[in-house]
Amino acid sequence: MNDQKGNKLHWRLLSGMVLLLVLSLLGWSIFDEVRFASERIGVYISTEDGSAGIDAVEPGLPAEQAGARSGDIILAIENEPVPDVAALSELFERYHRPGQPLAVTVLREDREVRLEIVPGTTPDLAHLLAQLVLVAAYLGLAALALRHQGRDLRARLLMIFVTLVAIEMALPAGNMLGETGVLLIALTWMGITGIQIAVELHLVSLIPERLRLLTRHRMIVPGFYLLGALISFGLMATLLFQWYGHDTIYSDLLVNLQTGILLAWAIIVPAILAWQAWHANTPRGRNQAMLVLIGLLPWVIYIGVSSLWSGWLDITPGVATQIENFVLLFFPAAVFVAIFRFGLFDIEQIVRRGVVYGVVAALALIVLYMLLTAALPWFTQTLGEEFGLWLVTGIAIVCGILFRPLRVAVERLVEHGLFPERRVLRKRLIEIAASLSQQSNMNDLLKRLAGQTRETLDLDWTAVVTIEQHGIEQRSAFSEGMDERRRQNLTRLLGPDSPIFLHLSRSKRPIGIRRLKRHLADHGLALERIGAEVLVPLYFQHRMVGILCLSSKRSGELFVREELELLDLFSHQVAASFENLRLFQDATYEELTGLLRREAVMRQLQAECGRAMRNAHPLSVFMIDIDHFKPINDVHGHLFGDLILQRVAEVMHDSVRAVDSIGRYGGEEFLLIAPDTDSDGARRLASKLRQTVYDLEFTAPDGDSQVRVTISIGFTTSSALQSDPEKMARELLSQADSAVYTAKHSGRNRIMEFTPSSVEAGPRNDRLR
């Protein structure tokens, strides 16, 4: 425990030092940019032939406004000659005064031209803002990875990699730092590059899982870091030789070496990720590798174009920098999605859409201010400096006032554009809850719940476990996609006495298996092996009545917080359906046999009589009695008698149609109602029931004897039309009762149909073979 606290403290101190370093570099960059802007005239000097020739002139800056052109050669500053670039820098520093014109003599087409240049421009706020956004994005990713680096090597490698990128992005341009400062910045960049290559090669070989080649050849990973060290050393050594040797050979070597390394880097890393994605075992792993690959592709294209296309040299450095900044934003964005949507790390937090909305709105505002900053020179040039400045300031104030409405508009746009499936899910869950409330059988309800949630959420499987009020009975239902072994394990893990059940009864909220492992490591791991991902407790009036267990999505995506919130609301509706159905069944069905209670079956008889009268259809009613049931109870006990009642009720229920109604009339008597059944159909059904019960075998409690059970059946079929359903029900019931009475007194184990003559003259019966 102390070691863990020490490690956390160590990493916090290290991260604080890195953050301080990055902030210092950013402050240095801002100072360098502001100072450079105060002296900037907007020309690029060529150093190829030793003279101070103007290679390019930036539009809208002091040099162009004074009339400087590309191809001019600077001859003098304030009438002092400029023999080379070094002298140019020295003279510029000597005579430069903020806001004061500088006399510059240039050679243009064999004639001397005198220019009056006033150095100084506004700082490049757009570039500084882009630099700040990039550094913040990479540092944010590093902070996220820091929280998980102790549990996941990939998180640690990602943290190191993006931190190095953030340091590289925060490095100042070195415009005003002198030769030594520029050299140190260049050496730092080259040293970081080699480490980045090594760390990224190691990282992508672990996404989504460890590359098999690394297991077979353990020296590959040390080889990554040896290669990175050689790259850093080679680049830095070549730069030093070129810097102090002033030899074009080393300069060309450095350019070619950099180009070759970057191209190789841009080929090998995506190739490893593509291989990993192709051979991933799960959709989630495949999506993780694909997202990281997508985040790298813009950078790969950028490296290829800038290295191989000769026209890239014609692009101004400012535009090239903006393109590079835009390209580098793709990687952290893609990795964020891979983490939060596809579980790249073992992350417990689930991001709210509100965070997404806030980030999108903030980025939109940042982009708007960047555009305003970039447009400020055009406004001041076109409309005048004072009016243009006031206009831009007014637009910025209006944007600040309208931030909240803009944020709401962005939220709606994101909701309808990026998350349409959320609205579909909400609608579909409402439909499922409504369909569950119409179910009259608990097993059918559970099966429908499991099947429809699996289909709606596109899961591998879904399971439902419900607990009766006193924890005596446990029901389970499973969708397709689960084998019997996993079903048994899941039922055991989610039982009413399990630690998982107790934990959910306390938390009362849906929980992911990753978070559950923090509290119940062994049980969470067992659920993870089964394939479970989310547990949703089903609560009704402060009592947990069951658990809805959801597997991972077929797409590999993680459950987001909004989905869990919808499932939480859905669970209360499901639990209410459970309890309503239980209350209905308690009032309608008997606990011992599971058949309709006497009151319920009598109501059903009257309803069927009314239907038969309206439609002029036949209706058959059966009275069924278990033969010699009292002696069985007296000899073998009431528990054995209850067992016989249960089995006889079960087989009879399974033998009738879904439209038929069967209930316990009293004691060992049962009432069966068969709509649309004439006399012949009723006789066939009665014969089937009698044979089915006769085939049952019971072992007496002493274990030494077999008990045979038979039934007597009396039935009647409505023939004459009646005008009163209640009267018709009484008559049919009386006739069926008379028929079964006659059957029992005629020898039992037989079928008797009611007719006036049969009751008077004796029963017509069919003996069992």
Coordinates of C-alpha atoms in Angstrom, one line a residue, residues 112-394:
E112 CA 19.9 50.8 -56.3
V113 CA 16.6 51.5 -54.7
R114 CA 16.2 53.2 -51.3
L115 CA 13.3 52.0 -49.1
E116 CA 11.9 53.3 -45.8
I117 CA 10.8 50.4 -43.7
V118 CA 9.0 50.8 -40.4
P119 CA 9.6 47.4 -38.5
G120 CA 6.9 46.0 -36.3
T121 CA 3.6 44.1 -36.7
T122 CA 1.0 42.7 -34.4
P123 CA 2.0 39.3 -32.8
D124 CA 0.7 36.3 -34.6
L125 CA -2.1 35.5 -32.1
A126 CA -3.6 32.9 -34.3
H127 CA -0.4 30.9 -34.3
L128 CA 0.0 31.3 -30.5
L129 CA -3.6 30.2 -30.0
A130 CA -3.1 27.2 -32.2
Q131 CA 0.0 26.3 -30.3
L132 CA -1.9 26.7 -27.0
V133 CA -4.7 24.5 -28.2
L134 CA -2.3 21.8 -29.5
V135 CA -0.3 21.7 -26.3
A136 CA -3.6 21.6 -24.2
A137 CA -4.9 18.7 -26.3
Y138 CA -1.8 16.6 -25.9
L139 CA -1.4 17.5 -22.2
G140 CA -5.1 16.6 -21.6
L141 CA -4.4 13.2 -23.2
A142 CA -1.3 12.8 -21.1
A143 CA -3.3 13.6 -17.9
L144 CA -5.9 11.0 -18.9
A145 CA -3.2 8.4 -19.5
L146 CA -1.5 9.3 -16.3
R147 CA -4.5 8.1 -14.3
H148 CA -4.2 4.7 -15.8
Q149 CA -0.5 4.3 -16.3
G150 CA -0.1 2.1 -13.2
R151 CA -2.5 -0.5 -14.6
D152 CA -1.9 -0.4 -18.3
L153 CA 1.5 -0.2 -20.0
R154 CA -0.2 1.3 -23.1
A155 CA -1.4 4.2 -21.0
R156 CA 2.2 4.8 -19.7
L157 CA 3.6 4.7 -23.2
L158 CA 0.9 7.0 -24.5
M159 CA 1.5 9.4 -21.6
I160 CA 5.3 9.6 -22.4
F161 CA 4.7 9.9 -26.2
V162 CA 2.1 12.7 -26.0
T163 CA 4.1 14.5 -23.3
L164 CA 7.1 14.6 -25.7
V165 CA 4.8 15.9 -28.4
A166 CA 3.5 18.6 -26.1
I167 CA 7.1 19.7 -25.2
E168 CA 8.0 19.7 -28.9
M169 CA 4.9 21.9 -29.7
A170 CA 5.7 24.3 -26.8
L171 CA 9.3 24.9 -28.0
P172 CA 9.8 28.5 -29.1
A173 CA 10.5 29.3 -32.7
G174 CA 13.8 30.9 -31.7
N175 CA 13.4 34.0 -33.8
M176 CA 15.1 36.3 -31.2
L177 CA 17.2 33.8 -29.3
G178 CA 20.4 34.0 -31.2
E179 CA 22.4 31.3 -32.8
T180 CA 23.1 29.4 -29.6
G181 CA 19.4 29.4 -28.7
V182 CA 18.4 28.2 -32.1
L183 CA 20.9 25.4 -31.9
L184 CA 19.7 24.3 -28.5
I185 CA 16.1 24.2 -29.8
A186 CA 17.1 22.2 -32.8
L187 CA 19.1 19.7 -30.7
T188 CA 16.2 19.3 -28.3
W189 CA 13.8 18.6 -31.2
M190 CA 16.1 16.0 -32.7
G191 CA 16.7 14.3 -29.4
I192 CA 12.9 14.2 -28.7
T193 CA 12.3 12.7 -32.2
G194 CA 14.3 9.6 -31.6
I195 CA 12.6 8.9 -28.3
Q196 CA 9.2 9.5 -29.9
I197 CA 9.9 7.0 -32.6
A198 CA 10.9 4.3 -30.0
V199 CA 8.0 4.9 -27.7
E200 CA 5.4 5.0 -30.5
L201 CA 6.7 1.8 -32.1
H202 CA 6.4 0.1 -28.7
L203 CA 2.9 1.6 -28.2
V204 CA 1.3 0.6 -31.5
S205 CA 2.7 -2.9 -31.1
L206 CA 0.5 -3.2 -28.0
I207 CA -2.8 -1.9 -29.5
P208 CA -5.2 -3.6 -29.1
E209 CA -3.1 -6.4 -27.7
R210 CA 0.5 -7.4 -27.6
L211 CA 2.0 -8.1 -31.0
R212 CA 2.7 -11.8 -31.2
L213 CA 6.1 -11.1 -32.7
L214 CA 7.1 -9.4 -29.4
T215 CA 6.4 -12.6 -27.5
R216 CA 8.5 -14.8 -29.8
H217 CA 11.3 -12.3 -30.0
R218 CA 11.9 -10.5 -26.7
M219 CA 14.7 -8.4 -28.0
I220 CA 12.4 -6.4 -30.4
V221 CA 11.3 -4.0 -27.7
P222 CA 14.8 -3.1 -26.5
G223 CA 15.6 -2.8 -30.2
F224 CA 13.0 -0.1 -30.5
Y225 CA 14.7 2.0 -27.9
L226 CA 18.2 1.3 -29.3
L227 CA 17.0 2.5 -32.7
G228 CA 15.5 5.6 -31.1
A229 CA 18.8 6.4 -29.4
L230 CA 20.8 5.9 -32.6
I231 CA 18.3 8.2 -34.5
S232 CA 18.6 10.9 -31.8
F233 CA 22.4 10.6 -31.7
G234 CA 22.7 10.6 -35.6
L235 CA 20.5 13.6 -36.1
M236 CA 22.2 15.6 -33.3
A237 CA 25.7 14.7 -34.5
T238 CA 25.0 15.6 -38.1
L239 CA 23.5 18.9 -37.0
L240 CA 26.5 19.8 -34.9
F241 CA 28.9 18.9 -37.8
Q242 CA 26.8 21.1 -40.1
W243 CA 26.5 23.9 -37.7
Y244 CA 30.2 24.3 -36.8
G245 CA 31.6 22.9 -40.0
H246 CA 29.6 25.2 -42.3
D247 CA 29.8 22.5 -44.9
T248 CA 27.0 22.0 -47.4
I249 CA 27.7 18.2 -47.4
Y250 CA 26.6 18.0 -43.8
S251 CA 23.6 20.2 -44.5
D252 CA 22.4 18.0 -47.4
L253 CA 23.1 14.9 -45.2
L254 CA 21.0 16.3 -42.4
V255 CA 18.1 17.1 -44.7
N256 CA 18.3 13.6 -46.4
L257 CA 18.6 11.9 -43.0
Q258 CA 15.6 13.8 -41.6
T259 CA 13.5 13.0 -44.6
G260 CA 14.4 9.3 -44.6
I261 CA 13.7 8.9 -40.9
L262 CA 10.4 10.7 -41.1
L263 CA 9.3 8.7 -44.2
A264 CA 10.3 5.4 -42.5
W265 CA 8.5 6.4 -39.3
A266 CA 5.4 7.3 -41.3
I267 CA 5.4 3.9 -43.1
I268 CA 6.3 1.5 -40.2
V269 CA 3.9 2.8 -37.5
P270 CA 0.7 2.7 -39.7
A271 CA 1.8 -0.7 -41.1
I272 CA 2.0 -2.2 -37.5
L273 CA -1.4 -0.7 -36.6
A274 CA -3.0 -2.0 -39.8
W275 CA -1.6 -5.4 -39.1
Q276 CA -3.0 -5.2 -35.5
A277 CA -6.4 -4.1 -36.7
W278 CA -6.6 -6.9 -39.3
H279 CA -5.7 -9.6 -36.8
A280 CA -7.7 -8.3 -33.8
N281 CA -9.9 -10.9 -32.1
T282 CA -12.8 -8.7 -31.3
P283 CA -14.6 -5.8 -32.9
R284 CA -13.7 -3.6 -30.0
G285 CA -10.0 -4.3 -30.5
R286 CA -10.2 -3.8 -34.2
N287 CA -11.9 -0.4 -33.7
Q288 CA -9.3 0.6 -31.2
A289 CA -6.4 0.0 -33.6
M290 CA -8.4 1.5 -36.5
L291 CA -9.1 4.7 -34.6
V292 CA -5.5 5.3 -33.7
L293 CA -4.5 4.5 -37.3
I294 CA -7.1 7.1 -38.5
G295 CA -5.6 9.7 -36.1
L296 CA -2.2 9.1 -37.6
L297 CA -3.1 9.1 -41.3
P298 CA -3.3 12.9 -41.7
W299 CA 0.2 13.1 -40.2
V300 CA 1.4 10.3 -42.6
I301 CA 0.0 12.2 -45.6
Y302 CA 1.5 15.4 -44.4
I303 CA 5.0 13.8 -44.0
G304 CA 4.7 12.2 -47.5
V305 CA 3.6 15.4 -49.2
S306 CA 6.1 17.7 -47.5
S307 CA 9.0 15.2 -48.1
L308 CA 8.3 14.1 -51.6
W309 CA 6.5 17.0 -53.3
S310 CA 8.8 19.6 -54.6
G311 CA 5.9 22.2 -54.7
W312 CA 5.8 22.1 -50.9
L313 CA 8.8 24.5 -50.9
D314 CA 6.7 27.1 -52.6
I315 CA 4.2 27.2 -49.7
T316 CA 4.9 30.0 -47.2
P317 CA 6.1 29.0 -43.8
G318 CA 3.0 30.4 -42.1
V319 CA 0.6 28.4 -44.2
A320 CA 2.7 25.2 -43.7
T321 CA 2.7 25.8 -40.0
Q322 CA -1.1 26.1 -39.9
I323 CA -1.5 22.9 -42.0
E324 CA 0.8 21.1 -39.6
N325 CA -1.1 22.3 -36.5
F326 CA -4.4 21.1 -38.1
V327 CA -2.9 17.7 -38.9
L328 CA -1.6 17.2 -35.4
L329 CA -5.0 17.7 -33.8
F330 CA -6.3 14.5 -35.4
F331 CA -4.3 12.2 -33.2
P332 CA -5.5 13.2 -29.8
A333 CA -9.0 13.5 -31.0
A334 CA -8.9 9.9 -32.4
V335 CA -7.3 8.5 -29.3
F336 CA -9.9 10.2 -27.1
V337 CA -12.6 8.4 -29.1
A338 CA -10.7 5.1 -28.9
I339 CA -10.5 5.5 -25.1
F340 CA -14.0 6.7 -24.3
R341 CA -16.0 4.9 -26.9
F342 CA -14.1 1.6 -27.4
G343 CA -12.3 1.3 -24.0
L344 CA -8.6 1.5 -25.2
F345 CA -7.7 1.7 -21.5
D346 CA -9.4 0.0 -18.5
I347 CA -11.3 3.3 -17.8
E348 CA -14.1 3.5 -15.3
Q349 CA -15.3 7.0 -16.2
I350 CA -17.9 7.4 -18.9
V351 CA -18.0 10.8 -20.6
R352 CA -21.2 12.7 -20.7
R353 CA -22.4 14.2 -23.9
G354 CA -22.4 17.6 -22.0
V355 CA -18.6 17.4 -21.9
V356 CA -18.6 16.8 -25.7
Y357 CA -21.0 19.7 -26.1
G358 CA -18.9 22.0 -24.0
V359 CA -15.7 21.1 -25.8
V360 CA -17.3 21.5 -29.2
A361 CA -18.7 24.9 -28.2
A362 CA -15.4 26.0 -26.7
L363 CA -13.5 24.9 -29.9
A364 CA -16.1 26.7 -32.0
L365 CA -15.5 29.9 -30.0
I366 CA -11.8 29.5 -30.2
V367 CA -11.9 29.0 -34.0
L368 CA -14.2 32.1 -34.3
Y369 CA -11.7 34.2 -32.3
M370 CA -8.9 32.9 -34.4
L371 CA -10.7 33.9 -37.5
L372 CA -11.4 37.4 -36.1
T373 CA -7.7 37.7 -35.1
A374 CA -6.6 36.7 -38.6
A375 CA -9.1 39.1 -40.2
L376 CA -8.1 42.0 -38.0
P377 CA -5.3 43.2 -40.4
W378 CA -7.7 43.1 -43.3
F379 CA -10.4 45.1 -41.4
T380 CA -7.9 47.7 -40.3
Q381 CA -6.5 48.1 -43.9
T382 CA -9.9 48.2 -45.5
L383 CA -11.9 50.2 -43.0
G384 CA -9.2 52.1 -41.2
E385 CA -7.3 51.1 -38.1
E386 CA -9.6 52.6 -35.5
F387 CA -12.9 51.6 -37.1
G388 CA -11.6 48.1 -37.9
L389 CA -10.4 47.6 -34.3
W390 CA -13.7 48.7 -32.9
L391 CA -15.6 46.4 -35.3
V392 CA -13.6 43.3 -34.4
T393 CA -14.0 44.2 -30.7
G394 CA -17.7 44.6 -31.1

